[in-house]
XYZ file of C-alpha atoms in Angstrom:
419
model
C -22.741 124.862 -113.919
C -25.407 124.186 -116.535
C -24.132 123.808 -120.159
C -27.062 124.450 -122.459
C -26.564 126.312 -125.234
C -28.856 129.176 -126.576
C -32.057 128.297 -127.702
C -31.847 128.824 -131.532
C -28.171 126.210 -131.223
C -28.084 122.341 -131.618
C -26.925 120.552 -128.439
C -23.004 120.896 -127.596
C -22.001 117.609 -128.798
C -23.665 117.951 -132.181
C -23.150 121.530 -133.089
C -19.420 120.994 -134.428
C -20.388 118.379 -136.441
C -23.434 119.553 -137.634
C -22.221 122.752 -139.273
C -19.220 121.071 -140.635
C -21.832 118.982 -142.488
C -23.161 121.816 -143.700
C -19.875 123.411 -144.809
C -20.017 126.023 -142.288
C -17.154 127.041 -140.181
C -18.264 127.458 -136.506
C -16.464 130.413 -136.308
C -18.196 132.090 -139.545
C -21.612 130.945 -137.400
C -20.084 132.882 -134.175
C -19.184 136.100 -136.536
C -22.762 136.421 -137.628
C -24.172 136.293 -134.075
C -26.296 134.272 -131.902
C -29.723 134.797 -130.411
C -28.497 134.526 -127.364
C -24.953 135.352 -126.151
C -22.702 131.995 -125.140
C -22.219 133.475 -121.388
C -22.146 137.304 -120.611
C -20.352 139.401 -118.236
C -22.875 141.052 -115.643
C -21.056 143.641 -113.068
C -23.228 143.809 -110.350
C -22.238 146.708 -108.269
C -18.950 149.626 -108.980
C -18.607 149.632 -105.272
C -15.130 148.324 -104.592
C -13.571 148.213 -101.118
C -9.603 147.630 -103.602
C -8.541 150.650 -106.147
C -6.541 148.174 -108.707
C -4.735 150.276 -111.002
C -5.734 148.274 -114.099
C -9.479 147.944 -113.006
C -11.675 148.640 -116.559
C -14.380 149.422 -114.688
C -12.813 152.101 -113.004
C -14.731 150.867 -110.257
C -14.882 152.006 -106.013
C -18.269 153.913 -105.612
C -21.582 152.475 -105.607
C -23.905 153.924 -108.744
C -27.112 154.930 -106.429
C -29.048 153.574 -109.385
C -27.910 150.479 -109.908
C -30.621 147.659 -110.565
C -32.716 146.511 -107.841
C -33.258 142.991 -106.343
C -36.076 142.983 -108.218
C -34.775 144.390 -111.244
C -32.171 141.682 -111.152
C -34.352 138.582 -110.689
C -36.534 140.046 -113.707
C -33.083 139.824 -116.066
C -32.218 136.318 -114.449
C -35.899 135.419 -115.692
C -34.877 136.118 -119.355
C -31.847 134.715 -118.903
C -33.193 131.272 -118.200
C -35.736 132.062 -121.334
C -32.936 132.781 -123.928
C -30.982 129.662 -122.495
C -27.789 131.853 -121.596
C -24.647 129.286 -121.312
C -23.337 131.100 -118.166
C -23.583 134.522 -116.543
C -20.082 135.886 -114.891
C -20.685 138.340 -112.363
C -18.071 140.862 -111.222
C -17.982 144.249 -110.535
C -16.124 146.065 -108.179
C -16.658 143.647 -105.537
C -20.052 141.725 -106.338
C -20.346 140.470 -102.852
C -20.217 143.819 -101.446
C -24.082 144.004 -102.791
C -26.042 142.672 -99.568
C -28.826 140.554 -101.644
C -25.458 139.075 -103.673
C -26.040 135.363 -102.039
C -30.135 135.822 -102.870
C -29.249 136.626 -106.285
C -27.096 133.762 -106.872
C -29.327 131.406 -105.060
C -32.295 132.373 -107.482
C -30.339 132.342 -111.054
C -29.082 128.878 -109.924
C -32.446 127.582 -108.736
C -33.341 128.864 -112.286
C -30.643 126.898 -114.404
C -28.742 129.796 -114.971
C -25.176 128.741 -113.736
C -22.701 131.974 -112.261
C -18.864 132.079 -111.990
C -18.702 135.333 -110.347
C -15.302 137.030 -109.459
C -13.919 138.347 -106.571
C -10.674 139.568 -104.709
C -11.304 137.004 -101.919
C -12.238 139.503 -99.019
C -15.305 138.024 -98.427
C -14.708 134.464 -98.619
C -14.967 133.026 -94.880
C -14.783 129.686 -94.157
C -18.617 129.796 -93.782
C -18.550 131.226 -97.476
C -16.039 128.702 -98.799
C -18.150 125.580 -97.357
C -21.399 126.822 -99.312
C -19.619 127.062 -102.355
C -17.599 123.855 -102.242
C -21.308 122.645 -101.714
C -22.733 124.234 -104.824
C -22.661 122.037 -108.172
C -23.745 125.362 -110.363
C -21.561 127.974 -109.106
C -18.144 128.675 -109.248
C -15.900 131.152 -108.153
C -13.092 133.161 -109.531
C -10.109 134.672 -107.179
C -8.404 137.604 -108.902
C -3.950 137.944 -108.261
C -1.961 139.448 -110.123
C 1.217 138.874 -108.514
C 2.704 135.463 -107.690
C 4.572 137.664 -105.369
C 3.120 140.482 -102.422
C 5.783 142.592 -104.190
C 4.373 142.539 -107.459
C 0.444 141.909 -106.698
C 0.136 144.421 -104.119
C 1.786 147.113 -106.245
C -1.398 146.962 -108.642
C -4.060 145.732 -106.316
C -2.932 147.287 -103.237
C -1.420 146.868 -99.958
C -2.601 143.187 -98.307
C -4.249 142.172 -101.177
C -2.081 139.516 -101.938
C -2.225 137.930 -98.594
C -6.393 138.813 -98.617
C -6.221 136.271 -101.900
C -4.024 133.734 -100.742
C -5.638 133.072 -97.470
C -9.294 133.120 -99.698
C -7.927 130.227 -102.365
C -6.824 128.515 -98.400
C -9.863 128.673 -97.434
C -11.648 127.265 -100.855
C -9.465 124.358 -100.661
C -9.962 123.353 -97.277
C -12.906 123.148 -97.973
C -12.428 120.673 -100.725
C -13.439 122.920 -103.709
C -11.760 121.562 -106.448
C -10.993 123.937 -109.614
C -11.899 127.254 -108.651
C -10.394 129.345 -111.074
C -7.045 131.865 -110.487
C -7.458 134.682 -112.238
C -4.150 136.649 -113.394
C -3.961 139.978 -115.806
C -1.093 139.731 -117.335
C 1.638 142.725 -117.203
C 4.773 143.466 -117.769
C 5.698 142.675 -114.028
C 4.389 139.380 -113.590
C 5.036 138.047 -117.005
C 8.317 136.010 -115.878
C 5.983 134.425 -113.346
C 4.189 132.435 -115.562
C 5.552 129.017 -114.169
C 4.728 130.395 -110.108
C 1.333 131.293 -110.641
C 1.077 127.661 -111.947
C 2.231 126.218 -108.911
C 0.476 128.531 -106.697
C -2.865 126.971 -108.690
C -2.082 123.562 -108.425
C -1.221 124.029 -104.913
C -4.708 124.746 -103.982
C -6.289 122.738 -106.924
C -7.326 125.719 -108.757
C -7.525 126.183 -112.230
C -5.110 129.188 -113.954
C -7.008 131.691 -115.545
C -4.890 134.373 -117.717
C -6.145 137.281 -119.317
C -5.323 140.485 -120.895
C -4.505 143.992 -119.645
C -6.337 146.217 -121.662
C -6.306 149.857 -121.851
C -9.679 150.093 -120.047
C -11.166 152.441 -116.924
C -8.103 152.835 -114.853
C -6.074 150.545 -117.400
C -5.929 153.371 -119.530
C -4.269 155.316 -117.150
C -1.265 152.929 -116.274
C -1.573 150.647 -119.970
C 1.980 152.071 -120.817
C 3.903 151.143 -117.690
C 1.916 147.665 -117.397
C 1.364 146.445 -120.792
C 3.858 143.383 -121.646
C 6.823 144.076 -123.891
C 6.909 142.768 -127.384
C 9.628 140.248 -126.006
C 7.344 139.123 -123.146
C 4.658 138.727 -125.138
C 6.482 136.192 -127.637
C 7.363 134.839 -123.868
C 4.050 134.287 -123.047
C 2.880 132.782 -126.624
C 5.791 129.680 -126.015
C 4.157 129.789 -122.617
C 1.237 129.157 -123.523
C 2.445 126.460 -126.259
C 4.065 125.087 -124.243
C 2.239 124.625 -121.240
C -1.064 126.255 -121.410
C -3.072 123.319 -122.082
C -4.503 123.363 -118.532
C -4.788 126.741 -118.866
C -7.736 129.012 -119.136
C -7.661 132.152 -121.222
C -11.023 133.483 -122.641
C -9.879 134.292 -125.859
C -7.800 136.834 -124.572
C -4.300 136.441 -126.837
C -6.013 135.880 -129.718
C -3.715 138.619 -131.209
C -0.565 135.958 -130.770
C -1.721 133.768 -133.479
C 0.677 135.689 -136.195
C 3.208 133.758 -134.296
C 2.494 130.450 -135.493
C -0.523 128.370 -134.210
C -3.257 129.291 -133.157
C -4.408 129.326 -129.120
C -7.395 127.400 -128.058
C -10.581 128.941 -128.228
C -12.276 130.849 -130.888
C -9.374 133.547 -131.936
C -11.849 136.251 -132.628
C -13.201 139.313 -131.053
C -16.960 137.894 -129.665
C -17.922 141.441 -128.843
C -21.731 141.645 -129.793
C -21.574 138.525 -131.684
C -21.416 135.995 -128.769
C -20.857 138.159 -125.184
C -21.521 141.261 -124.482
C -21.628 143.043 -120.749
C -24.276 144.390 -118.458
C -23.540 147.448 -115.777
C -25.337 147.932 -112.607
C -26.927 150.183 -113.755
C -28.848 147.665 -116.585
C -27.032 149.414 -119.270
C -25.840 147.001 -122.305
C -21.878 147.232 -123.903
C -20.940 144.768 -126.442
C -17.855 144.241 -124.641
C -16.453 144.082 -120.850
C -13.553 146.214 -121.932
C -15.257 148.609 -123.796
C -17.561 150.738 -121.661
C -17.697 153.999 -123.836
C -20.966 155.444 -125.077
C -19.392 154.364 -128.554
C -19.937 150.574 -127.157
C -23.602 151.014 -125.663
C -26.581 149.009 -127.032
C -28.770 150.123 -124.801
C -30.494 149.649 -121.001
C -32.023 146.517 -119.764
C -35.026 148.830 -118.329
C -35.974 149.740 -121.955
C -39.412 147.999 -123.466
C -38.132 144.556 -124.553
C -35.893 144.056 -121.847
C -31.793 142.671 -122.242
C -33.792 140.372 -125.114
C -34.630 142.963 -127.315
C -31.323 144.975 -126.720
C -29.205 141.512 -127.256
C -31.137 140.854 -130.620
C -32.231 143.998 -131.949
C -30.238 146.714 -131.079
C -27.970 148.966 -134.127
C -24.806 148.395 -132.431
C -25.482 144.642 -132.110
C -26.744 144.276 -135.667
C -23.539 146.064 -137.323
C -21.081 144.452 -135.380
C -22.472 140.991 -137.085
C -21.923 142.298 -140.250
C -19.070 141.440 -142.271
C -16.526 143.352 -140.655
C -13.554 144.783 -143.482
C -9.982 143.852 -142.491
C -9.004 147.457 -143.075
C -5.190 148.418 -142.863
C -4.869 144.627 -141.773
C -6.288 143.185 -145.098
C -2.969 142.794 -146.731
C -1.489 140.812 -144.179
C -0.567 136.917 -144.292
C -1.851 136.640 -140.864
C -4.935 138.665 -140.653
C -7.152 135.332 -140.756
C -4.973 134.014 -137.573
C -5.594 137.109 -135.568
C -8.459 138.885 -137.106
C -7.065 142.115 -136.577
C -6.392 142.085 -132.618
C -9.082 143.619 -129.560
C -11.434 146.086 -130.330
C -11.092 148.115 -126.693
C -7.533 148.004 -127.072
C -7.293 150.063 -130.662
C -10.375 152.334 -129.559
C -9.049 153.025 -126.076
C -5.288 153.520 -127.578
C -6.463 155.898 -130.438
C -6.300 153.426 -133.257
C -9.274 152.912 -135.792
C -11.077 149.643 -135.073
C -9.892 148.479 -138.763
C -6.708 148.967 -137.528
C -3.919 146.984 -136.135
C -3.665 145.573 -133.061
C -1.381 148.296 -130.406
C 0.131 144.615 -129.591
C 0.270 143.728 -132.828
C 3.001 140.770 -132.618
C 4.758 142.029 -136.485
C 4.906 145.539 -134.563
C 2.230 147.516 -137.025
C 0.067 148.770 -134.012
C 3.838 150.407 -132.549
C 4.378 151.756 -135.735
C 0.434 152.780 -135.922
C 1.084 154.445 -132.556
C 4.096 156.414 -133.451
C 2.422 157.504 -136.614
C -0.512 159.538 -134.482
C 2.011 160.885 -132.354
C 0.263 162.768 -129.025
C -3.512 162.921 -130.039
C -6.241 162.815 -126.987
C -7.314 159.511 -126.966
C -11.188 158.283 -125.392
C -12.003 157.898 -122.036
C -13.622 155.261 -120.270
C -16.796 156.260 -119.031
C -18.038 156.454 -116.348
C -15.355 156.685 -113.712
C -16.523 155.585 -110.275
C -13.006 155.605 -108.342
C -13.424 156.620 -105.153
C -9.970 158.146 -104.719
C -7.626 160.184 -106.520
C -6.280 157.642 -109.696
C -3.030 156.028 -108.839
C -0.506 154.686 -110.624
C 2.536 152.623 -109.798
C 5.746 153.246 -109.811
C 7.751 150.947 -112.209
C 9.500 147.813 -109.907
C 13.271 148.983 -110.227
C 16.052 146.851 -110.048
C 18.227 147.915 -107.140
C 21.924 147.728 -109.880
C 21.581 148.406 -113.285
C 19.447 146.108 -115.124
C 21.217 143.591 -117.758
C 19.918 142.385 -120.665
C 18.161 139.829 -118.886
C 16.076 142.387 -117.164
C 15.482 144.293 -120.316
C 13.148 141.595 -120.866
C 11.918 140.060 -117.459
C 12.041 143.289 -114.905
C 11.817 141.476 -111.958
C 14.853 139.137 -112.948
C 17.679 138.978 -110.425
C 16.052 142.213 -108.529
C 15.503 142.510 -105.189
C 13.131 145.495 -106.137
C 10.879 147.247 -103.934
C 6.991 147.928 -105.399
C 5.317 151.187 -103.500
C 2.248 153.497 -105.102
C 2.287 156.746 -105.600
C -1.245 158.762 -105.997
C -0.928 160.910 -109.446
């Protein structure tokens, strides 16, 4: 995986130092923007052969005008000029895209280093030797269940076992760290500890990030979406035992609990990532692909450069953003006011608080607007009808216990149902 920074940066090991010197706090560098973003998210392709219930691209059809080979070797190319960090590919399924090995082949042979994610049905033993073999590429396998019960329920039937026997595979062939990636939800919250094991068992690395009200997620954010009680569960989690942990900066909004998480507790949006579609169009963030979030296309005159370092979106989002109905708060510095797609996509203003918002003002923000349309995610490529799951019930009567933790002491039973 290369590691240089963008161009306009001081080498990792004397950045820190170097703007402390200077009196400047590296995150008041990363609010004003960089010339090139840290590491980007890059969705190759919206065909999906899995209909997750949570996915925020809303992805299962192919766009027919998604970027060419050549298209996509041309953005590589600027890539390696601007010095990207890292480029994480996803999609739908990225290795659906028949030139997906020829693209990763050519932004590694041109120090751009991929992490690309995947749900593991394309990872043959073939596959898994080339990557263990691969020094610049790593690969990301997507569960979100430590259980069939609970994974299959959101990622669909098999899915689970599809996974498991990819991260097998992987580790047989002595890839060491590939990364487990796990959205969070109210389901497999109390599973914290299994997903662990299930890591170190195949010497992966844990990877846990939020569900946000995004694409699909928007549909099912209600039903999924941790409780205020599990998420002070998985703060202490995290505490506690996250060190080894990856996260992304995605529970930044936890901070009003007490310390601070690793990583930069801020939203990065257009400041230091930002996402590309398949179809070349530009969203400052991953979770926030609404016209109100585009920058602009990748086929314009200037390219992904001139759209990255020029574009009106970009250039307001570095500006000093106000703290809003948060600026009165002790803790606004801890969590800077929570995820942007999560207020946007939930109805709340984006100087708003947080829906999750740990002292329960996003709850109370939420009650206050009452039933009022809220965006959609556009565009919608499902292939099917949307579904959404049923919520895992507890075969007695659930105790306090389970008002917390639903899956405690249940023998529950996890089946879809198409809306």
């Amino acid at each position: 995986m290369t590691t240089t920074l963008p161009a306009t940066t001081l080498p990792a090991t004397t950045l820190p130092n170097t703007l402390a010197d200077a009196g400047i706090r590296l995150i008041d560098r990363f609010e004003q923007g960089l010339d090139a973003p840290i590491c980007l998210t890059w969705e190759l392709t919206y065909a999906c052969n899995l209909a997750c219930v949570h996915c925020l691209s809303s992805s299962g059809r192919r766009d027919p005008h998604e970027l060419s080979t050549d298209e996509c070797k041309a953005l590589i190319d600027e890539f390696e000029r601007m010095q990207i960090f890292y480029v994480n590919i996803g999609g739908g399924e990225p290795t659906i895209r028949s030139d997906f090995w020829e693209l990763v082949d050519y932004a590694t042979a041109h120090h751009v280093g991929v992490k690309f994610s995947t749900n593991g049905s394309r990872i043959s033993e073939a596959v898994a030797a080339r990557l263990a073999g691969s020094d610049y590429v790593d690969v990301q396998i997507s569960l979100d269940g430590a259980t069939a019960e609970v994974n299959d329920a959101v990622r669909g039937d098999g899915s689970y076992a599809t996974a498991v026997t990819a991260m097998e595979r992987l580790a047989a062939a002595g890839f060491a760290g590939f990364k487990l990636s796990v959205v969070v939800t109210r389901h497999n919250v109390g599973q914290l500890d299994d997903f662990k094991a299930i890591a170190d068992r195949y010497g992966a690395q844990l990877r846990l990030t939020r569900l946000r009200p995004s694409g699909r997620g928007a549909d099912v954010w209600d039903e999924l979406h941790p409780t205020a009680g599990q998420q002070r569960e998985l703060y202490d989690w995290l505490v506690a035992r996250g060190e080894d942990v990856l996260t992304g900066d995605s529970f930044f909004h936890l901070a009003a609990y007490g310390d601070a998480l690793p990583g930069l507790n801020l939203c990065g949006a257009g400041r230091v990532v930002c996402l590309v579609d398949p179809v070349g169009d530009v969203y400052a963030c991953p979770f926030a692909i609404h016209d109100e979030f585009l920058a602009g296309n990748v086929r314009s005159t200037g390219g992904f450069t001139s759209v990255w370092r020029e574009s009106d979106l970009f250039t307001e989002l570095r500006e000093p953003q106000s703290a809003g109905a948060c600026g009165s708060c002790g803790h606004y510095d801890a969590c800077r006011g929570g995820c942007m797609a999560a207020k946007f996509f939930t109805g709340l203003p984006l100087d708003g608080p947080d829906p999750e918002c740990v002292l329960g003002h996003g709850e109370h923000a939420l009650e206050a607007l009452g039933a009022v349309e809220t965006p959609r995610p556009s565009p919608d490529h499902s292939a099917k009808a949307r579904r959404v799951p049923v919520v895992l019930t507890p075969a007695r009567r659930p105790d306090r216990q389970c008002d917390e933790h639903p899956l405690a002491g249940s023998g529950s039973v996890a089946v879809l149902q198409a809306e």
